[in-house]
Amino acid sequence: MPVPTSELPVSALIPVIDIVGTFVFAISGTLTAASKKLDPFGASVIAFVTALGGGTLRDVLLDVRPVWVEEERLLITVFVSVMVTLLFRQQVEKYRRTMFLFDTLGIAMFTILGLEKALRFGVSPLIALVMGVVTAVFGGVVRDILCNDIPLIFRREIYATACLAGGVAYLLMRLAPVPDEVPMTVAVGIIILIRLLAVKLKWAFPNLS
């Protein structure tokens, strides 16, 4: 089993990103399940795969135990998120017009979290970038498949591309003499900004014909 490298700086933001990203992705999954009229158990399953599916695949590819097996706080976070969303669904939906906001926050945070974890296990920056994107989007892919939707990543919307752009920015900024939190904060902001602009300005790739 690979051992994390010790020379990489440890950021105090990583545990926060982990919890917040899990929470908002679980909300997204729960709301999707509710829109499909699933029962609470079904909603919990969808929330779980949405929040932790990408990280599980990343850890399997890195040949390590999935993070939720090692840290039960993530399972607890998913459970709390499901309960909060189901109990206060009207209030939650009142503050969002679509699931766009939750997905955007989730992919931004998980891209950087997955990328950083991969770097700590000694993979190359390019592979780490791929791991970051996998962490961000794979849970949503499984969610959409289970809910009988075409996964967002396979549609024309700018989605995974935003993760790639933020991940590249993060890798470049890590080379600069700045505090650890600066690359993470800026990269998350870049991903969110690209997604916002892509939806507002209707940026999209052409369909294959």
Coordinates of N, CA and C in Angstrom, one line a residue:
M1 N 0.9 -1.2 0.0 CA 0.0 0.0 0.0 C 0.9 1.2 0.0
P2 N 0.6 2.2 -0.9 CA 1.4 3.4 -0.9 C 1.4 4.2 0.4
V3 N 2.4 4.9 0.7 CA 2.5 5.7 1.9 C 2.6 7.2 1.5
P4 N 1.7 8.0 2.1 CA 1.8 9.4 1.7 C 3.2 10.0 1.9
T5 N 3.6 10.9 0.9 CA 4.8 11.6 1.0 C 4.8 12.6 2.1
S6 N 5.9 12.9 2.8 CA 5.9 13.8 3.9 C 6.4 15.2 3.6
E7 N 7.0 15.3 2.4 CA 7.6 16.6 2.1 C 6.6 17.6 1.6
L8 N 5.3 17.2 1.3 CA 4.3 18.1 0.9 C 3.7 18.9 2.1
P9 N 3.5 20.2 1.9 CA 2.9 20.9 3.0 C 1.5 20.5 3.4
V10 N 1.2 20.5 4.6 CA -0.2 20.1 5.1 C -1.0 21.4 5.3
S11 N -2.1 21.5 4.6 CA -3.0 22.6 4.7 C -4.1 22.4 5.7
A12 N -4.3 23.4 6.5 CA -5.4 23.3 7.5 C -6.8 23.3 6.8
L13 N -6.8 23.7 5.5 CA -8.1 23.7 4.8 C -8.6 22.4 4.3
I14 N -7.7 21.4 4.2 CA -8.0 20.1 3.7 C -9.2 19.4 4.4
P15 N -9.1 19.3 5.8 CA -10.3 18.7 6.5 C -11.6 19.5 6.3
V16 N -11.4 20.8 6.2 CA -12.6 21.6 6.0 C -13.2 21.4 4.7
I17 N -12.4 21.4 3.6 CA -12.9 21.1 2.3 C -13.5 19.7 2.2
D18 N -12.9 18.7 2.9 CA -13.5 17.4 2.9 C -14.9 17.4 3.4
I19 N -15.1 18.0 4.6 CA -16.4 18.0 5.2 C -17.4 18.8 4.4
V20 N -17.1 20.0 4.0 CA -18.0 20.9 3.3 C -18.3 20.3 2.0
G21 N -17.3 19.8 1.3 CA -17.6 19.2 0.0 C -18.5 18.0 0.1
T22 N -18.3 17.1 1.1 CA -19.1 16.0 1.3 C -20.6 16.4 1.6
F23 N -20.7 17.4 2.4 CA -22.0 17.9 2.8 C -22.8 18.4 1.7
V24 N -22.2 19.3 0.8 CA -22.9 19.9 -0.3 C -23.2 18.9 -1.4
F25 N -22.3 17.9 -1.6 CA -22.6 16.9 -2.6 C -23.7 16.0 -2.1
A26 N -23.8 15.7 -0.8 CA -24.8 14.9 -0.3 C -26.2 15.6 -0.4
I27 N -26.2 16.9 -0.2 CA -27.4 17.7 -0.4 C -27.9 17.5 -1.9
S28 N -26.9 17.7 -2.8 CA -27.2 17.6 -4.2 C -27.8 16.2 -4.5
G29 N -27.2 15.1 -4.0 CA -27.7 13.8 -4.2 C -29.1 13.6 -3.6
T30 N -29.3 14.1 -2.4 CA -30.6 14.0 -1.7 C -31.7 14.7 -2.5
L31 N -31.4 15.9 -3.0 CA -32.4 16.6 -3.8 C -32.7 15.9 -5.1
T32 N -31.7 15.3 -5.7 CA -32.0 14.6 -6.9 C -32.9 13.4 -6.6
A33 N -32.6 12.7 -5.6 CA -33.4 11.5 -5.2 C -34.9 12.0 -4.9
A34 N -35.0 13.1 -4.2 CA -36.3 13.6 -3.8 C -37.1 14.0 -5.1
S35 N -36.4 14.5 -6.1 CA -37.1 14.9 -7.4 C -37.5 13.7 -8.1
K36 N -36.9 12.5 -7.9 CA -37.3 11.3 -8.5 C -38.3 10.5 -7.6
K37 N -38.7 11.1 -6.5 CA -39.6 10.5 -5.6 C -39.1 9.2 -5.0
L38 N -37.9 9.1 -4.6 CA -37.3 7.9 -4.0 C -37.7 8.0 -2.5
D39 N -37.6 6.9 -1.8 CA -37.8 6.9 -0.4 C -36.6 7.3 0.4
P40 N -36.6 7.5 1.7 CA -35.4 8.0 2.4 C -34.2 7.1 2.3
F41 N -34.4 5.7 2.2 CA -33.3 4.9 2.0 C -32.7 5.1 0.7
G42 N -33.5 5.2 -0.4 CA -33.0 5.5 -1.7 C -32.3 6.8 -1.7
A43 N -32.8 7.8 -1.1 CA -32.2 9.1 -1.0 C -30.8 9.0 -0.3
S44 N -30.7 8.2 0.7 CA -29.4 8.0 1.4 C -28.4 7.4 0.5
V45 N -28.8 6.4 -0.3 CA -27.9 5.7 -1.2 C -27.4 6.7 -2.2
I46 N -28.3 7.5 -2.8 CA -27.9 8.4 -3.8 C -27.0 9.5 -3.2
A47 N -27.3 9.9 -2.0 CA -26.4 10.9 -1.4 C -25.0 10.4 -1.1
F48 N -25.0 9.1 -0.7 CA -23.7 8.5 -0.5 C -22.8 8.4 -1.7
V49 N -23.4 7.9 -2.8 CA -22.6 7.7 -4.0 C -22.2 9.1 -4.6
T50 N -23.1 10.1 -4.5 CA -22.8 11.4 -5.0 C -21.6 12.0 -4.2
A51 N -21.7 11.9 -2.9 CA -20.7 12.6 -2.0 C -19.4 11.8 -2.0
L52 N -19.4 10.5 -2.0 CA -18.2 9.7 -1.7 C -17.8 8.7 -2.9
G53 N -18.6 8.7 -4.0 CA -18.3 7.8 -5.1 C -17.0 8.2 -5.8
G54 N -16.8 9.5 -6.0 CA -15.6 9.9 -6.7 C -14.3 9.7 -5.9
G55 N -14.4 10.0 -4.6 CA -13.3 9.7 -3.7 C -13.0 8.2 -3.5
T56 N -14.0 7.4 -3.6 CA -13.8 6.0 -3.5 C -13.0 5.4 -4.7
L57 N -13.4 5.9 -5.9 CA -12.7 5.4 -7.1 C -11.3 5.9 -7.1
R58 N -11.1 7.2 -6.7 CA -9.7 7.7 -6.6 C -8.9 6.9 -5.7
D59 N -9.4 6.5 -4.5 CA -8.6 5.7 -3.6 C -8.3 4.3 -4.1
V60 N -9.3 3.7 -4.8 CA -9.1 2.4 -5.3 C -7.9 2.5 -6.4
L61 N -7.9 3.5 -7.2 CA -6.9 3.7 -8.2 C -5.5 4.0 -7.6
L62 N -5.6 4.6 -6.4 CA -4.3 4.9 -5.7 C -3.9 3.7 -4.8
D63 N -4.7 2.6 -4.8 CA -4.4 1.4 -4.0 C -4.3 1.7 -2.5
V64 N -5.3 2.5 -2.1 CA -5.4 2.8 -0.6 C -6.9 2.5 -0.2
R65 N -7.1 2.3 1.1 CA -8.5 2.1 1.6 C -9.3 3.4 1.3
P66 N -10.5 3.2 0.9 CA -11.4 4.4 0.6 C -11.4 5.3 1.9
V67 N -11.5 6.6 1.7 CA -11.3 7.5 2.8 C -12.5 7.3 3.8
W68 N -13.7 7.0 3.3 CA -14.8 6.9 4.3 C -14.7 5.6 5.1
V69 N -13.9 4.7 4.7 CA -13.6 3.5 5.6 C -12.7 3.9 6.7
E70 N -11.8 4.8 6.4 CA -10.8 5.2 7.4 C -11.4 6.3 8.4
E71 N -12.3 7.1 7.8 CA -12.8 8.3 8.6 C -14.3 8.3 8.6
E72 N -14.9 7.8 9.7 CA -16.3 7.7 9.8 C -17.0 9.0 9.8
R73 N -16.3 10.1 10.0 CA -16.9 11.4 10.1 C -17.5 11.7 8.7
L74 N -17.0 11.2 7.6 CA -17.6 11.4 6.3 C -19.0 10.7 6.2
L75 N -19.1 9.5 6.7 CA -20.4 8.8 6.7 C -21.4 9.6 7.5
I76 N -20.9 10.1 8.7 CA -21.8 10.9 9.6 C -22.2 12.1 8.9
T77 N -21.3 12.8 8.1 CA -21.6 14.0 7.4 C -22.7 13.7 6.4
V78 N -22.6 12.6 5.6 CA -23.6 12.3 4.7 C -25.0 12.1 5.3
F79 N -25.0 11.3 6.4 CA -26.2 11.1 7.2 C -26.9 12.4 7.6
V80 N -26.1 13.2 8.2 CA -26.6 14.5 8.7 C -27.1 15.4 7.5
S81 N -26.4 15.4 6.4 CA -26.8 16.1 5.3 C -28.2 15.6 4.7
V82 N -28.3 14.3 4.7 CA -29.6 13.7 4.2 C -30.7 14.1 5.2
M83 N -30.5 14.0 6.5 CA -31.6 14.3 7.4 C -31.9 15.8 7.3
V84 N -30.9 16.7 7.3 CA -31.2 18.1 7.2 C -32.0 18.4 5.9
T85 N -31.6 17.8 4.8 CA -32.2 18.1 3.5 C -33.7 17.6 3.5
L86 N -33.9 16.4 4.0 CA -35.3 15.9 4.0 C -36.2 16.6 5.0
L87 N -35.6 17.0 6.1 CA -36.4 17.7 7.2 C -36.7 19.1 6.8
F88 N -35.8 19.8 6.1 CA -35.9 21.2 5.7 C -35.8 21.4 4.2
R89 N -36.5 20.4 3.5 CA -36.4 20.5 2.1 C -36.9 21.8 1.5
Q90 N -38.0 22.3 1.9 CA -38.6 23.5 1.4 C -37.6 24.7 1.6
Q91 N -37.1 24.7 2.8 CA -36.1 25.8 3.1 C -34.9 25.7 2.2
V92 N -34.4 24.5 2.1 CA -33.2 24.3 1.2 C -33.4 24.7 -0.2
E93 N -34.6 24.3 -0.7 CA -34.9 24.6 -2.1 C -35.2 26.0 -2.3
K94 N -35.6 26.7 -1.3 CA -35.9 28.1 -1.4 C -34.7 28.9 -1.7
Y95 N -33.5 28.5 -1.3 CA -32.3 29.2 -1.5 C -31.5 28.7 -2.7
R96 N -32.1 27.9 -3.5 CA -31.4 27.5 -4.8 C -32.5 27.3 -5.9
R97 N -32.2 27.8 -7.1 CA -33.1 27.6 -8.2 C -32.9 26.3 -8.8
T98 N -31.7 25.8 -8.8 CA -31.4 24.4 -9.3 C -30.4 23.8 -8.4
M99 N -30.0 22.6 -8.7 CA -28.9 21.9 -8.0 C -27.6 22.4 -8.4
F100 N -27.6 23.4 -9.3 CA -26.3 24.0 -9.8 C -25.3 24.4 -8.8
L101 N -25.8 25.2 -7.8 CA -24.9 25.8 -6.8 C -24.3 24.7 -6.0
F102 N -25.0 23.6 -5.5 CA -24.4 22.6 -4.7 C -23.4 21.8 -5.6
D103 N -23.7 21.5 -6.8 CA -22.8 20.8 -7.7 C -21.5 21.6 -7.9
T104 N -21.7 22.9 -8.1 CA -20.5 23.7 -8.4 C -19.6 23.8 -7.1
L105 N -20.2 24.0 -6.0 CA -19.3 24.0 -4.8 C -18.7 22.6 -4.6
G106 N -19.4 21.6 -4.8 CA -18.9 20.2 -4.6 C -17.7 19.9 -5.5
I107 N -17.9 20.2 -6.8 CA -16.8 19.8 -7.8 C -15.6 20.7 -7.6
A108 N -15.8 21.9 -7.2 CA -14.6 22.8 -6.9 C -13.8 22.3 -5.7
M109 N -14.5 22.0 -4.7 CA -13.8 21.5 -3.5 C -13.1 20.1 -3.7
F110 N -13.9 19.2 -4.3 CA -13.4 17.9 -4.4 C -12.3 17.8 -5.5
T111 N -12.3 18.6 -6.5 CA -11.2 18.6 -7.4 C -9.8 18.9 -6.7
I112 N -9.8 19.9 -5.9 CA -8.5 20.2 -5.2 C -8.2 19.2 -4.2
L113 N -9.2 18.7 -3.5 CA -9.0 17.7 -2.4 C -8.4 16.4 -3.1
G114 N -9.0 16.0 -4.2 CA -8.5 14.8 -4.8 C -7.1 14.9 -5.4
L115 N -6.9 16.1 -6.0 CA -5.6 16.4 -6.6 C -4.5 16.4 -5.5
E116 N -4.8 17.0 -4.4 CA -3.8 17.1 -3.3 C -3.5 15.8 -2.7
K117 N -4.6 15.0 -2.5 CA -4.3 13.7 -2.0 C -3.5 12.8 -2.9
A118 N -3.8 12.9 -4.2 CA -3.0 12.1 -5.1 C -1.5 12.5 -5.1
L119 N -1.2 13.8 -5.0 CA 0.1 14.3 -4.9 C 0.8 13.7 -3.7
R120 N 0.1 13.6 -2.6 CA 0.7 13.1 -1.3 C 1.1 11.6 -1.4
F121 N 0.5 10.9 -2.4 CA 0.8 9.6 -2.6 C 1.9 9.4 -3.7
G122 N 2.5 10.5 -4.1 CA 3.7 10.4 -5.0 C 3.4 10.2 -6.5
V123 N 2.2 10.4 -6.9 CA 1.9 10.3 -8.4 C 2.4 11.6 -9.1
S124 N 2.5 11.6 -10.4 CA 2.9 12.7 -11.1 C 1.8 13.8 -11.1
P125 N 2.2 15.1 -11.4 CA 1.1 16.1 -11.4 C 0.0 15.8 -12.4
L126 N 0.4 15.3 -13.6 CA -0.7 15.0 -14.6 C -1.7 13.9 -14.1
I127 N -1.2 12.9 -13.5 CA -2.0 11.8 -12.9 C -2.8 12.4 -11.7
A128 N -2.2 13.3 -10.9 CA -2.9 13.9 -9.8 C -4.1 14.8 -10.3
L129 N -3.8 15.4 -11.5 CA -4.9 16.3 -12.1 C -6.1 15.4 -12.5
V130 N -5.8 14.2 -13.1 CA -6.9 13.3 -13.5 C -7.6 12.8 -12.2
M131 N -6.8 12.5 -11.2 CA -7.5 12.0 -9.9 C -8.4 13.1 -9.3
G132 N -8.0 14.4 -9.4 CA -8.8 15.4 -8.9 C -10.1 15.5 -9.7
V133 N -10.1 15.4 -11.0 CA -11.3 15.4 -11.8 C -12.2 14.2 -11.5
V134 N -11.6 13.0 -11.4 CA -12.3 11.8 -11.0 C -13.0 12.0 -9.7
T135 N -12.3 12.6 -8.7 CA -12.9 12.8 -7.4 C -14.1 13.7 -7.5
A136 N -14.0 14.7 -8.4 CA -15.1 15.7 -8.5 C -16.3 15.2 -9.2
V137 N -16.1 14.5 -10.3 CA -17.2 14.2 -11.2 C -17.8 12.8 -11.1
F138 N -17.0 11.8 -10.6 CA -17.5 10.4 -10.8 C -18.7 10.2 -9.9
G139 N -18.8 10.8 -8.7 CA -20.0 10.6 -7.9 C -21.3 11.1 -8.6
G140 N -21.1 12.2 -9.3 CA -22.3 12.8 -10.0 C -22.7 11.9 -11.2
V141 N -21.7 11.2 -11.8 CA -22.0 10.3 -12.9 C -22.8 9.1 -12.4
V142 N -22.4 8.5 -11.2 CA -23.1 7.4 -10.7 C -24.5 7.8 -10.2
R143 N -24.6 9.0 -9.6 CA -25.9 9.6 -9.2 C -26.8 9.6 -10.4
D144 N -26.4 10.2 -11.5 CA -27.3 10.4 -12.6 C -27.6 9.1 -13.3
I145 N -26.7 8.1 -13.3 CA -27.0 6.8 -13.9 C -28.1 6.1 -13.1
L146 N -27.9 6.1 -11.7 CA -28.9 5.5 -10.9 C -30.2 6.1 -10.9
C147 N -30.2 7.4 -11.2 CA -31.5 8.2 -11.3 C -32.0 8.3 -12.8
N148 N -31.4 7.5 -13.6 CA -31.9 7.3 -15.0 C -31.7 8.6 -15.8
D149 N -30.7 9.4 -15.6 CA -30.4 10.6 -16.3 C -29.1 10.5 -17.1
I150 N -28.9 11.2 -18.1 CA -27.6 11.3 -18.8 C -26.7 12.1 -17.9
P151 N -25.5 11.5 -17.5 CA -24.6 12.3 -16.7 C -24.2 13.6 -17.2
L152 N -24.2 14.6 -16.4 CA -23.9 16.0 -16.8 C -22.6 16.1 -17.5
I153 N -21.6 15.3 -17.1 CA -20.3 15.3 -17.7 C -20.3 14.9 -19.2
F154 N -21.3 14.2 -19.6 CA -21.4 13.7 -21.0 C -22.3 14.7 -21.9
R155 N -22.8 15.7 -21.3 CA -23.5 16.7 -22.0 C -22.7 17.8 -22.5
R156 N -23.2 18.9 -23.1 CA -22.5 19.9 -23.7 C -21.9 20.9 -22.7
E157 N -22.5 20.9 -21.5 CA -22.1 21.9 -20.5 C -20.6 21.8 -20.2
I158 N -20.0 23.0 -19.9 CA -18.7 23.1 -19.3 C -18.7 22.6 -17.9
Y159 N -18.2 21.4 -17.6 CA -18.2 20.8 -16.3 C -16.9 20.3 -15.9
A160 N -16.5 19.2 -16.5 CA -15.1 18.7 -16.1 C -14.0 19.6 -16.6
T161 N -14.3 20.4 -17.6 CA -13.3 21.3 -18.1 C -13.0 22.4 -17.0
A162 N -14.0 22.8 -16.3 CA -13.8 23.8 -15.2 C -12.9 23.2 -14.2
C163 N -13.1 21.9 -13.9 CA -12.2 21.2 -12.9 C -10.8 21.1 -13.4
L164 N -10.6 20.8 -14.7 CA -9.3 20.8 -15.2 C -8.6 22.1 -15.1
A165 N -9.3 23.2 -15.4 CA -8.7 24.5 -15.4 C -8.3 24.9 -14.0
G166 N -9.2 24.6 -13.0 CA -8.9 24.9 -11.6 C -7.7 24.1 -11.1
G167 N -7.7 22.8 -11.6 CA -6.6 21.9 -11.1 C -5.2 22.4 -11.7
V168 N -5.2 22.8 -13.0 CA -4.0 23.3 -13.5 C -3.5 24.6 -12.8
A169 N -4.4 25.5 -12.5 CA -4.1 26.7 -11.8 C -3.5 26.3 -10.4
Y170 N -4.1 25.3 -9.8 CA -3.6 24.9 -8.4 C -2.2 24.4 -8.5
L171 N -1.9 23.5 -9.5 CA -0.6 23.0 -9.7 C 0.5 24.1 -9.9
L172 N 0.1 25.0 -10.8 CA 1.0 26.1 -11.1 C 1.3 27.0 -9.9
M173 N 0.2 27.3 -9.1 CA 0.4 28.2 -7.9 C 1.2 27.5 -6.8
R174 N 1.2 26.2 -6.8 CA 1.9 25.5 -5.7 C 3.4 25.7 -5.9
L175 N 3.8 26.1 -7.1 CA 5.2 26.4 -7.4 C 5.6 27.7 -6.9
A176 N 4.7 28.6 -6.6 CA 5.0 30.0 -6.2 C 5.2 30.0 -4.6
P177 N 6.0 30.9 -4.2 CA 6.2 31.1 -2.7 C 5.0 31.8 -2.0
V178 N 3.9 31.1 -1.9 CA 2.7 31.7 -1.3 C 2.2 30.7 -0.2
P179 N 1.4 31.2 0.8 CA 0.9 30.3 1.8 C 0.0 29.1 1.2
D180 N 0.0 28.0 1.8 CA -0.7 26.8 1.3 C -2.2 27.1 0.9
E181 N -2.8 28.0 1.7 CA -4.2 28.2 1.5 C -4.5 29.0 0.2
V182 N -3.5 29.8 -0.3 CA -3.8 30.6 -1.4 C -4.1 29.8 -2.7
P183 N -3.2 28.8 -3.1 CA -3.6 28.0 -4.3 C -4.9 27.3 -4.2
M184 N -5.3 26.8 -3.0 CA -6.6 26.1 -2.8 C -7.7 27.1 -3.0
T185 N -7.6 28.2 -2.4 CA -8.7 29.2 -2.4 C -8.9 29.8 -3.8
V186 N -7.8 30.1 -4.5 CA -7.9 30.6 -5.9 C -8.4 29.6 -6.8
A187 N -7.9 28.3 -6.7 CA -8.3 27.3 -7.6 C -9.8 27.0 -7.5
V188 N -10.3 26.9 -6.3 CA -11.7 26.7 -6.0 C -12.5 27.9 -6.7
G189 N -12.0 29.1 -6.5 CA -12.7 30.2 -7.1 C -12.7 30.2 -8.6
I190 N -11.7 29.7 -9.2 CA -11.6 29.6 -10.7 C -12.6 28.6 -11.2
I191 N -12.7 27.5 -10.5 CA -13.7 26.5 -10.9 C -15.1 27.0 -10.8
I192 N -15.4 27.6 -9.7 CA -16.8 28.2 -9.5 C -17.1 29.3 -10.5
L193 N -16.1 30.2 -10.8 CA -16.3 31.3 -11.8 C -16.5 30.7 -13.2
I194 N -15.8 29.7 -13.6 CA -16.0 29.2 -14.9 C -17.3 28.5 -15.0
R195 N -17.8 27.8 -14.0 CA -19.1 27.2 -14.1 C -20.2 28.3 -14.1
L196 N -20.0 29.3 -13.3 CA -21.0 30.4 -13.3 C -21.1 31.1 -14.7
L197 N -20.0 31.4 -15.3 CA -19.9 32.0 -16.6 C -20.4 31.1 -17.7
A198 N -20.1 29.8 -17.5 CA -20.5 28.9 -18.6 C -22.1 28.8 -18.6
V199 N -22.7 28.8 -17.5 CA -24.1 28.7 -17.4 C -24.8 30.0 -17.9
K200 N -24.2 31.1 -17.3 CA -24.8 32.5 -17.6 C -24.6 32.8 -19.1
L201 N -23.5 32.5 -19.7 CA -23.2 32.9 -21.1 C -23.4 31.8 -22.0
K202 N -23.9 30.6 -21.5 CA -24.2 29.5 -22.3 C -23.0 28.9 -23.1
W203 N -21.9 28.9 -22.4 CA -20.7 28.3 -23.0 C -20.9 26.8 -23.1
A204 N -20.6 26.2 -24.2 CA -20.7 24.7 -24.4 C -19.9 24.3 -25.6
F205 N -19.5 23.0 -25.5 CA -18.8 22.4 -26.6 C -19.8 21.9 -27.7
P206 N -19.4 21.9 -28.9 CA -20.3 21.5 -30.0 C -20.6 20.0 -29.9
N207 N -21.8 19.6 -30.2 CA -22.1 18.1 -30.2 C -21.4 17.5 -31.4
L208 N -21.1 16.2 -31.3 CA -20.5 15.4 -32.4 C -21.7 15.1 -33.4
S209 N -21.3 15.2 -34.6 CA -22.4 15.0 -35.7 C -22.0 13.9 -36.6

